[in-house]
């Protein structure tokens, strides 16, 4: 069976959930071969094997951390040459997309970004995309070269499928031309203890209606009662009430959770672009005419400062 | 020597309009007004600030690849303060994918001459966010992308990238390709004077011949990706909407419990 390269997104060997989703999708089109760059391959290998990786190709070099993107492209290209895969899958993160794009140029292949589903087709893998702020669903494929496809988080439920996961060292030479962009410093994001926004099963977001940084704990309390991640609209972020890293929307994170709760958010097209594919959508807004209500499965017209704390109490009571 | 800046700007259908696909499964450009992608305004703004910081010893060329109407995007950028425009326009470009677009942009940038290429973080239609990386690869220069802060001094570009797990300070020697996010700073509005001046600024028009690109390398026929289906998402079935009369939180909890979220 044809092999499919899966680029591993991880933090020091802790594999992030979107990669497990990629492995699941990869099995629909071939045998997944994981490419793990940087430290922690031994830790990662067990998880990758459990989710279907027949092989784990790994390389570690200081250049991966010292320079932006290009050295990782050199490594992925080496893996591509070693394996001759039927497709290359990467997560739709900023970095995943950029690595995929540069690889596509080098190997003379087309690229599809932000797939939300993937299937085997007669003429190669067929990718589903959700475009124009999720108002259209398209099916596309790559006609030239080896398909390079980036997949959005939450596009598939990770399935266990134990495989060998044999770890093999990958020989990588980082080209001089790949050392153009120096990473002078790196400050890791502080963990909030809450689930990652893009991976969370439930997201609770607050908008301008939250009316101040001092009120965001109302949103956080609901999120914590549900074990959810916290999101924010750009209006809330621009006002300085919540960090930009929590922004949901076209220029923020794109989320696709099982449940999305929007409180005090009107539902502008750019916000919808980042959350419209959520499975169940709930909104709390005091304006019955707010466009967000066009999207909801359940909406409450009311003051979020009444509704949200009452809901939080109710959730806590029910969870005991 | 003066700094040559090329800003890539895309002409896109207005995102607040009702966007559709045409019969050939390309973007229907007739049914919604087009405009300069709002995210590219941030690119023009940063280019202008870099020029100002260089004591105006810089020249800004705005470059677009698109149909005739795409000149509107160039005019907007020129009215904000860019110096001249380059418009790559050719009937054979219809339906070009990302790889093709990056080929055309790269050739046009090389022909124009550059020290710095500035792009938006993503277009508001395709929203791929890969063009800047594709350009860096094709031009063989560093990519300094997704920046929320950017500055140029003595042949070096520096910037801050707020990534998924960390914030990075980046640095590269020119020539380089950068892209800037909407966190980089509000774009200025064109002044009346700027709008009047823009009318007199030169816009060079190029076609595929001028760039030594064969028709079959671009367009729908030359695309390496193919859209087989585009279906409008069915309207969501109307949800339940209740008015809070003291019980809103409880009713919502009831709904969430029914859906097994609690
Ligand atoms: C290029 C571009 C990119 C953008 N990217 C993004 C993006 O990524 N994400 C994003 O969110 N936006 C984005 N925007 C901005 C977007 O257009 C909207 O301005 C923004 O989403 C509005 O945020 P909001 O809904 O919180 O605020 P508003 O539109 O002001 O809505 C606030 C809502 O709160 C309600 N409200 C007020 N008080 C209460 C209360 N006490 N209880 C209940 N409800 C209350 C109001 O009725 C109103 O509906 C972008 C815009 C542009 C041009
Ligand atoms: C809904 C939709 C989905 C698409 N999906 C794919 C896909 O999966 N694969 C694929 O190969 N193509 C795809 N395309 C086509 C692709 O959008 C075009 O090729 C486009 O010109 C480049 O992509 P982008 O605008 O999305 O680029 P982005 O990478 O989002 O744009 C980043 C920046 O590049 C610059 N730029 C981009 N295009 C131009 C231009 N024409 N002129 C000047 N500057 C420009 C701008 O500075 C822009 O801000 C899609 C198009 C649409 C409308």
XYZ file of C-alpha atoms and ligand atoms in Angstrom:
688
model
C 0.000 0.000 0.000
C 1.173 3.527 -0.745
C 2.818 5.466 2.024
C 1.547 8.850 3.182
C 3.821 11.310 4.963
C 2.342 12.924 8.038
C 4.148 15.952 9.466
C 4.126 15.752 13.260
C 3.178 18.823 15.275
C 4.519 18.408 18.786
C 6.046 20.209 21.731
C 9.212 18.345 22.802
C 7.702 14.993 21.881
C 4.189 15.685 23.177
C 2.170 15.082 20.017
C -0.640 17.572 19.486
C -4.108 16.270 18.726
C -4.330 17.547 15.116
C -1.494 15.155 14.232
C -3.489 12.181 15.532
C -6.363 13.350 13.355
C -3.979 13.483 10.382
C -2.881 9.900 11.038
C -6.513 8.811 11.065
C -7.179 10.568 7.747
C -3.910 9.301 6.266
C -5.035 5.697 6.806
C -7.893 6.312 4.396
C -5.421 6.905 1.579
C -2.439 4.753 2.527
C 0.011 3.782 5.253
C 1.005 6.694 7.489
C 4.709 7.450 7.872
C 5.212 10.122 10.515
C 7.939 12.762 10.214
C 9.068 13.971 13.615
C 11.532 16.876 13.665
C 13.235 18.151 16.791
C 13.579 16.526 20.212
C 11.371 13.879 21.790
C 10.947 11.378 18.959
C 11.121 8.407 21.341
C 8.274 9.758 23.454
C 6.287 10.683 20.370
C 6.858 7.345 18.623
C 4.652 5.389 21.032
C 1.710 7.748 20.495
C 2.269 7.853 16.743
C 2.463 4.037 16.525
C -0.709 3.680 18.551
C -2.493 5.840 15.970
C -1.282 3.986 12.913
C 2.208 5.194 12.021
C 4.022 2.288 10.401
C 7.268 4.230 10.585
C 8.542 7.343 12.327
C 11.229 9.234 10.443
C 13.078 11.545 12.758
C 15.794 14.149 12.713
C 16.965 16.707 15.205
C 19.213 19.649 14.423
C 19.728 23.014 16.099
C 18.782 24.688 12.829
C 15.129 23.660 13.299
C 14.897 25.996 16.277
C 17.433 28.620 15.223
C 15.921 29.506 11.847
C 12.373 29.932 10.629
C 10.575 27.223 8.616
C 13.106 26.566 5.806
C 15.313 23.963 7.613
C 12.172 21.941 8.335
C 11.349 22.080 4.640
C 14.781 20.594 3.917
C 14.011 17.760 6.340
C 10.532 17.083 5.012
C 11.962 17.062 1.507
C 14.516 14.460 2.614
C 11.665 12.338 3.977
C 9.756 12.809 0.747
C 12.753 11.608 -1.247
C 13.288 8.634 1.056
C 9.694 7.454 0.853
C 8.148 8.648 -2.463
C 4.768 9.012 -0.755
C 1.321 9.122 -2.319
C 0.565 12.321 -0.404
C 1.995 14.658 2.235
C -0.307 15.791 5.043
C 0.382 18.658 7.445
C -1.655 20.430 10.096
C -3.197 23.757 9.008
C -1.154 25.771 11.475
C 0.762 28.817 10.296
C 3.934 26.779 10.232
C 2.327 23.674 8.733
C 0.955 25.689 5.835
C 4.248 27.456 5.183
C 6.272 24.237 5.262
C 3.765 22.563 2.947
C 3.806 25.490 0.538
C 7.578 25.561 0.173
C 7.759 21.796 -0.201
C 5.120 22.001 -2.949
C 7.288 24.412 -4.953
C 10.331 22.207 -4.539
C 8.673 18.958 -5.587
C 6.515 20.521 -8.290
C 3.162 19.774 -6.657
C -0.097 21.537 -6.114
C -1.243 22.355 -2.594
C -4.621 22.413 -0.894
C -4.895 24.181 2.440
C -7.442 24.029 5.256
C -9.098 20.755 4.275
C -11.847 19.731 6.699
C -12.128 16.179 5.387
C -10.156 13.815 3.205
C -11.084 10.712 1.247
C -9.500 8.376 -1.241
C -10.650 9.033 -4.823
C -10.049 7.417 -8.204
C -7.661 10.212 -9.118
C -5.985 10.669 -5.761
C -7.121 12.068 -2.437
C -10.189 14.298 -2.449
C -10.149 17.180 0.021
C -13.223 18.908 1.356
C -12.812 22.621 2.111
C -15.213 24.960 3.824
C -14.811 28.329 2.115
C -16.183 31.880 2.001
C -16.722 31.900 5.761
C -18.217 28.403 5.529
C -20.952 29.416 3.119
C -19.639 26.915 0.551
C -18.316 23.380 0.752
C -15.937 22.389 -2.018
C -14.284 19.158 -3.044
C -10.903 19.471 -4.700
C -7.913 17.417 -5.633
C -4.383 17.912 -6.771
C -3.737 17.116 -10.403
C 0.017 17.626 -10.621
C 2.720 16.140 -8.445
C 2.326 14.509 -5.049
C -0.677 15.978 -3.227
C 0.368 18.323 -0.407
C -2.630 18.917 1.833
C -2.985 20.813 5.090
C -5.877 19.832 7.346
C -7.692 21.945 9.926
C -7.873 20.811 13.546
C -11.015 18.888 14.558
C -11.508 17.488 11.059
C -11.602 13.860 12.222
C -11.881 11.962 15.475
C -8.506 10.329 16.212
C -8.805 6.546 16.065
C -6.388 4.090 17.616
C -4.931 1.632 15.083
C -1.757 0.103 16.466
C 1.100 -0.171 13.983
C 4.830 -0.819 14.172
C 5.972 2.789 14.460
C 9.584 1.839 13.894
C 11.816 4.819 14.511
C 14.319 5.558 11.742
C 16.859 8.347 11.625
C 16.499 10.649 8.675
C 19.676 12.110 7.193
C 19.135 15.843 6.746
C 21.452 18.469 5.347
C 20.260 21.969 6.078
C 21.105 24.161 3.084
C 22.938 27.465 3.657
C 20.066 29.223 1.881
C 17.678 27.826 4.499
C 19.400 29.817 7.237
C 18.108 33.170 6.071
C 15.666 33.974 8.844
C 17.162 33.876 12.312
C 14.993 33.245 15.337
C 16.661 35.709 17.686
C 14.480 34.843 20.657
C 11.507 32.690 21.491
C 9.116 33.241 24.367
C 6.826 30.260 24.905
C 3.220 31.103 25.577
C 2.219 30.749 29.208
C -0.194 27.924 29.773
C -3.576 28.897 31.206
C -4.373 25.324 32.185
C -7.380 25.459 29.876
C -7.648 23.326 26.729
C -6.011 24.596 23.568
C -8.444 26.819 21.673
C -8.175 25.066 18.309
C -8.361 21.585 19.781
C -11.040 22.097 22.432
C -14.322 20.225 22.218
C -16.127 23.212 23.732
C -15.304 26.907 23.264
C -16.915 29.779 25.163
C -16.248 33.184 23.599
C -16.877 36.697 24.779
C -17.243 39.835 22.692
C -17.737 43.550 23.065
C -20.810 42.818 25.150
C -18.525 41.597 27.946
C -17.668 45.246 28.363
C -14.237 45.191 29.994
C -11.325 42.956 30.918
C -12.594 42.904 34.483
C -15.714 41.068 33.317
C -14.006 38.286 31.383
C -13.952 36.059 34.489
C -17.705 35.652 33.871
C -16.824 33.968 30.568
C -13.928 32.042 32.106
C -16.096 30.675 34.886
C -18.556 29.230 32.381
C -15.690 27.809 30.337
C -14.172 26.177 33.395
C -17.467 24.646 34.449
C -17.664 22.985 31.024
C -13.958 22.198 30.671
C -13.898 24.551 27.697
C -11.396 26.882 26.041
C -11.977 30.644 26.111
C -12.275 32.626 22.903
C -12.822 36.296 22.148
C -14.023 38.448 19.281
C -11.654 40.895 17.683
C -13.555 43.778 19.248
C -12.767 42.365 22.697
C -9.152 41.735 21.725
C -8.654 45.157 20.147
C -10.035 46.746 23.296
C -7.296 44.958 25.227
C -9.719 42.837 27.274
C -8.295 39.476 26.222
C -5.092 38.299 24.479
C -4.936 38.150 20.708
C -3.988 34.469 20.921
C -7.588 33.808 21.985
C -9.162 35.627 19.064
C -11.580 33.540 17.041
C -12.173 34.444 13.420
C -10.648 35.139 10.080
C -7.520 36.725 11.489
C -7.578 34.784 14.713
C -7.957 31.085 15.374
C -10.311 29.024 13.379
C -12.216 26.667 15.645
C -14.539 23.785 14.945
C -15.607 22.422 18.322
C -18.565 20.229 19.204
C -20.074 23.213 21.009
C -19.461 26.947 20.528
C -21.004 29.446 22.917
C -20.887 33.120 21.890
C -21.720 35.673 24.560
C -22.037 39.348 23.660
C -20.861 38.748 20.090
C -22.837 40.140 17.155
C -21.680 37.606 14.544
C -19.817 39.678 11.933
C -18.732 37.754 8.828
C -15.075 37.762 9.944
C -16.012 36.231 13.270
C -18.243 33.655 11.590
C -15.359 32.684 9.302
C -13.624 31.242 12.338
C -16.462 29.370 14.053
C -19.225 28.633 11.591
C -18.209 24.986 11.212
C -18.797 24.324 14.914
C -21.211 21.410 15.350
C -23.570 23.057 17.818
C -23.765 26.842 18.170
C -25.273 28.711 21.091
C -25.489 32.486 21.538
C -26.403 34.837 24.316
C -27.044 38.372 23.153
C -29.381 41.094 24.336
C -30.158 42.162 20.773
C -32.709 39.797 19.209
C -31.663 41.094 15.761
C -27.974 40.192 16.136
C -26.844 38.203 13.056
C -25.299 35.508 15.291
C -28.858 34.266 15.934
C -29.071 33.189 12.256
C -26.493 30.516 13.022
C -27.581 29.182 16.353
C -29.040 25.894 17.402
C -30.077 27.581 20.607
C -30.134 31.263 21.415
C -30.997 33.275 24.470
C -32.015 36.890 24.019
C -30.888 38.440 27.241
C -28.201 40.120 29.293
C -25.108 37.950 29.421
C -24.423 39.114 32.961
C -27.685 37.443 34.008
C -27.679 34.436 31.709
C -24.050 33.321 31.834
C -23.651 33.155 35.645
C -27.021 31.388 35.931
C -25.881 28.873 33.326
C -22.549 28.395 35.095
C -24.333 27.667 38.381
C -26.654 25.260 36.662
C -23.772 23.413 34.964
C -21.925 23.118 38.270
C -25.052 21.889 40.030
C -25.735 19.266 37.378
C -22.154 18.090 37.338
C -22.353 17.824 41.086
C 20.814 53.611 -2.355
C 17.181 53.775 -1.943
C 15.106 50.875 -0.665
C 12.907 49.230 -3.259
C 9.716 47.905 -1.689
C 7.148 45.840 -3.572
C 3.778 45.366 -1.869
C 1.575 42.537 -3.164
C -2.077 43.471 -3.072
C -5.027 41.331 -4.021
C -8.346 42.372 -5.458
C -11.050 40.298 -3.794
C -14.842 40.050 -3.681
C -16.235 41.998 -0.717
C -16.537 39.544 2.166
C -19.677 41.236 3.425
C -21.398 40.513 0.093
C -23.042 37.260 -0.943
C -20.077 35.477 -2.538
C -20.606 32.724 -5.087
C -18.798 30.387 -7.418
C -19.287 30.713 -11.169
C -20.185 27.778 -13.416
C -16.525 26.876 -14.026
C -16.100 26.686 -10.230
C -13.932 29.804 -10.055
C -14.912 32.802 -7.951
C -17.820 34.666 -9.491
C -16.469 38.179 -9.694
C -19.530 39.705 -11.308
C -22.080 39.320 -8.563
C -20.218 41.028 -5.710
C -18.173 44.230 -5.758
C -14.450 43.824 -5.530
C -12.024 45.739 -3.390
C -8.467 45.774 -2.073
C -8.263 42.884 0.405
C -8.545 44.582 3.792
C -5.622 42.574 5.110
C -3.425 44.008 2.357
C -4.106 47.515 3.660
C -1.951 46.523 6.623
C 0.831 45.576 4.217
C 0.619 48.938 2.467
C 0.604 50.684 5.857
C 3.754 48.919 7.044
C 5.488 49.657 3.742
C 4.626 53.334 4.178
C 5.975 53.307 7.734
C 9.191 51.630 6.602
C 9.557 54.294 3.927
C 8.949 57.069 6.461
C 11.514 55.547 8.823
C 13.998 55.535 5.921
C 13.514 59.304 5.626
C 11.521 58.655 2.486
C 14.573 57.174 0.832
C 12.455 54.307 -0.458
C 10.131 53.651 -3.341
C 6.946 51.632 -2.969
C 5.572 49.694 -5.904
C 2.216 48.000 -5.443
C 1.745 44.846 -7.466
C -1.423 42.976 -8.288
C -2.228 39.943 -10.390
C -5.849 40.056 -11.405
C -8.530 41.077 -13.906
C -9.048 44.587 -15.274
C -10.986 45.754 -12.210
C -8.051 44.850 -9.981
C -6.674 48.294 -10.879
C -9.124 49.529 -8.183
C -6.980 47.762 -5.597
C -3.874 49.469 -6.966
C -5.573 52.884 -6.910
C -6.559 52.433 -3.301
C -2.984 51.540 -2.365
C -1.627 54.448 -4.403
C -4.048 56.827 -2.718
C -2.741 55.642 0.658
C 0.708 56.785 -0.486
C 2.431 54.107 -2.575
C 4.483 55.500 -5.452
C 3.663 53.373 -8.468
C 1.714 50.324 -9.539
C 2.269 47.169 -11.559
C -0.762 45.288 -12.837
C -0.324 41.821 -14.292
C -3.392 41.216 -16.377
C -3.975 38.505 -18.952
C -7.071 36.555 -19.985
C -5.079 33.364 -19.574
C -4.748 34.049 -15.832
C -8.388 33.207 -15.102
C -8.541 30.368 -12.568
C -4.872 30.413 -11.527
C -4.132 28.516 -8.297
C -1.672 29.390 -5.554
C 1.372 27.837 -7.221
C 0.578 29.656 -10.463
C -0.077 32.960 -8.715
C 3.215 32.715 -6.876
C 5.021 32.085 -10.180
C 3.507 35.188 -11.754
C 4.120 37.351 -8.678
C 7.729 36.141 -8.383
C 8.502 36.919 -12.037
C 6.864 40.331 -11.782
C 8.771 41.116 -8.586
C 12.068 40.137 -10.215
C 11.294 42.251 -13.240
C 10.382 45.249 -11.090
C 13.462 44.903 -8.891
C 13.176 44.753 -5.108
C 14.896 44.754 -1.743
C 11.798 44.007 0.286
C 8.492 42.348 -0.597
C 5.584 43.041 1.750
C 2.419 40.914 1.717
C -0.719 40.649 3.786
C -1.059 37.665 6.142
C -3.735 36.090 3.933
C -6.258 37.205 1.369
C -9.857 37.529 2.506
C -11.123 35.178 -0.220
C -8.785 32.195 -0.624
C -7.425 32.776 2.907
C -4.587 30.330 2.303
C -1.864 32.453 3.868
C 0.820 30.632 1.880
C 1.697 33.098 -0.864
C 4.467 34.841 1.102
C 6.191 31.508 1.824
C 5.753 30.439 -1.805
C 7.328 33.712 -2.940
C 10.290 33.357 -0.586
C 10.902 29.858 -1.905
C 10.667 30.939 -5.538
C 12.790 34.070 -5.080
C 15.322 32.214 -2.932
C 15.261 34.851 -0.186
C 14.394 34.713 3.541
C 10.751 34.665 4.630
C 9.921 36.804 7.637
C 6.229 36.116 7.840
C 3.109 36.674 9.960
C 4.598 39.673 11.720
C 2.739 41.816 14.196
C 5.683 44.259 14.267
C 8.203 45.000 11.540
C 11.115 47.363 11.017
C 13.968 47.764 8.553
C 17.339 49.214 9.382
C 20.672 49.056 7.595
C 19.772 46.213 5.289
C 18.185 44.077 8.003
C 14.512 43.374 8.543
C 13.335 42.558 12.045
C 9.943 41.450 13.195
C 7.823 39.796 15.825
C 5.890 36.639 15.001
C 3.157 35.582 17.394
C 3.014 31.877 16.708
C 0.724 29.170 18.004
C 2.927 28.209 20.924
C 5.448 31.043 21.226
C 6.311 34.593 20.296
C 9.447 34.851 18.200
C 11.743 37.748 17.337
C 13.001 37.272 13.795
C 15.768 38.829 11.775
C 16.934 38.539 8.167
C 19.132 40.349 5.701
C 17.555 41.968 2.680
C 16.342 41.046 0.164
C 13.470 39.313 1.949
C 9.744 38.613 1.825
C 7.662 39.678 4.808
C 3.988 39.342 5.601
C 2.187 41.361 8.243
C -0.892 40.616 10.321
C -3.760 42.867 11.272
C -2.058 43.304 14.648
C 0.680 45.358 12.976
C -1.225 48.617 13.261
C -4.319 50.240 11.752
C -4.029 51.253 8.122
C -4.356 54.948 7.336
C -7.255 56.346 5.339
C -6.388 57.923 2.010
C -6.577 61.718 2.236
C -8.329 63.774 -0.427
C -4.895 64.902 -1.574
C -3.784 61.270 -1.701
C -6.771 60.292 -3.810
C -6.121 63.119 -6.266
C -2.395 62.348 -6.436
C -3.080 58.649 -7.049
C -4.747 59.482 -10.351
C -1.443 60.746 -11.722
C 0.767 57.969 -10.421
C 2.128 55.562 -13.034
C 0.685 52.049 -13.359
C 2.579 49.656 -15.577
C 0.579 46.911 -17.216
C 2.225 43.544 -17.844
C 0.991 40.382 -19.532
C 2.292 36.817 -19.535
C 4.569 37.484 -22.536
C 6.270 40.300 -20.675
C 7.069 37.837 -17.878
C 8.111 34.925 -20.132
C 5.356 32.752 -18.744
C 3.582 30.295 -21.026
C -0.210 30.315 -20.995
C -0.299 26.659 -19.933
C 1.693 27.374 -16.772
C -1.202 29.366 -15.297
C -4.968 29.702 -15.476
C -7.551 27.010 -14.991
C -5.826 24.708 -17.493
C -2.413 25.155 -15.895
C -3.635 24.805 -12.312
C -2.208 21.932 -10.285
C -5.340 21.793 -8.189
C -8.848 21.177 -9.426
C -12.147 22.011 -7.796
C -14.633 19.257 -8.684
C -17.599 20.451 -6.645
C -18.719 23.621 -4.913
C -21.975 23.407 -3.026
C -23.636 26.236 -1.193
C -24.019 25.256 2.419
C -27.653 24.567 3.152
C -29.170 27.228 5.371
C -29.053 26.129 8.985
C -32.393 24.962 10.204
C -33.737 27.682 12.426
C -32.658 27.155 15.986
C -34.662 27.609 19.125
C -34.509 31.162 20.416
C -35.832 32.061 23.832
C -36.105 35.380 25.578
C -34.587 35.500 29.014
C -37.244 36.225 31.580
C -35.216 35.018 34.501
C -35.039 31.408 33.321
C -32.704 31.846 30.307
C -29.663 30.287 31.976
C -31.679 27.322 33.195
C -33.319 26.776 29.811
C -29.927 26.863 28.141
C -28.581 24.332 30.646
C -31.557 22.133 29.803
C -30.696 22.331 26.116
C -27.024 21.573 26.745
C -27.911 18.620 28.955
C -30.238 17.322 26.227
C -27.315 17.480 23.806
C -25.131 15.626 26.340
C -22.740 18.549 26.843
C -23.350 18.507 30.565
C -10.009 42.254 7.820
C -10.832 42.032 9.076
C -10.562 40.918 9.857
C -11.310 40.677 11.012
N -11.052 39.538 11.746
C -11.846 39.261 12.813
C -11.669 38.076 13.583
O -10.752 37.274 13.332
N -12.505 37.838 14.617
C -13.520 38.689 14.957
O -14.250 38.413 15.923
N -13.705 39.822 14.270
C -12.894 40.131 13.216
N -13.089 41.309 12.560
C -14.000 42.316 13.147
C -15.467 42.067 12.864
O -15.801 42.681 11.629
C -16.324 42.682 13.989
O -16.002 44.036 14.141
C -16.166 41.994 15.340
O -16.298 40.592 15.196
C -17.197 42.513 16.320
O -16.987 41.947 17.586
P -18.220 41.800 18.608
O -19.247 40.921 17.991
O -17.655 41.391 19.915
O -18.697 43.301 18.762
P -20.024 44.012 18.282
O -20.255 43.794 16.831
O -19.961 45.393 18.789
O -21.150 43.220 19.041
C -21.310 43.220 20.423
C -22.597 42.474 20.706
O -22.752 42.352 22.112
C -24.122 42.491 22.428
N -24.194 42.893 23.833
C -23.784 44.055 24.391
N -23.955 44.024 25.713
C -24.500 42.826 26.019
C -24.920 42.206 27.221
N -24.797 42.805 28.409
N -25.439 40.962 27.159
C -25.555 40.329 25.968
N -25.179 40.864 24.802
C -24.657 42.107 24.828
C -24.620 43.514 21.445
O -26.023 43.385 21.287
C -23.833 43.158 20.186
O -24.548 42.249 19.364
C -12.335 41.582 11.398
C -12.593 42.703 10.609
C -11.860 42.927 9.471
C -12.180 44.138 8.634
C -12.240 29.917 -1.623
C -10.944 29.676 -2.330
C -10.154 28.570 -1.993
C -8.938 28.357 -2.647
N -8.192 27.246 -2.315
C -7.039 27.018 -3.000
C -6.235 25.873 -2.696
O -6.535 25.067 -1.800
N -5.106 25.684 -3.428
C -4.710 26.555 -4.405
O -3.667 26.334 -5.001
N -5.443 27.652 -4.691
C -6.594 27.901 -4.023
N -7.320 29.024 -4.320
C -6.802 29.985 -5.297
C -5.938 31.038 -4.608
O -6.699 31.731 -3.648
C -5.378 32.008 -5.629
O -4.440 31.339 -6.378
C -4.766 33.261 -5.025
O -4.321 34.222 -5.959
C -3.625 32.952 -4.049
O -4.149 32.535 -2.906
P -4.704 33.504 -1.729
O -5.123 34.792 -2.301
O -5.634 32.698 -0.972
O -3.316 33.753 -1.030
P -2.862 34.089 0.404
O -1.681 33.251 0.602
O -3.968 34.031 1.400
O -2.431 35.607 0.209
C -1.410 36.177 0.989
C -0.975 37.452 0.351
O -0.419 37.192 -0.932
C -0.641 38.287 -1.781
N -1.433 37.847 -2.945
C -2.168 36.726 -3.063
N -2.735 36.681 -4.284
C -2.354 37.795 -4.925
C -2.621 38.354 -6.212
N -3.404 37.730 -7.083
N -2.044 39.532 -6.526
C -1.249 40.172 -5.662
N -0.982 39.718 -4.431
C -1.515 38.539 -4.074
C -1.377 39.322 -0.964
O -0.449 40.168 -0.337
C -2.067 38.466 0.077
O -2.411 39.161 1.237
C -8.522 29.247 -3.660
C -9.303 30.357 -3.974
C -10.511 30.573 -3.326
C -11.326 31.765 -3.692
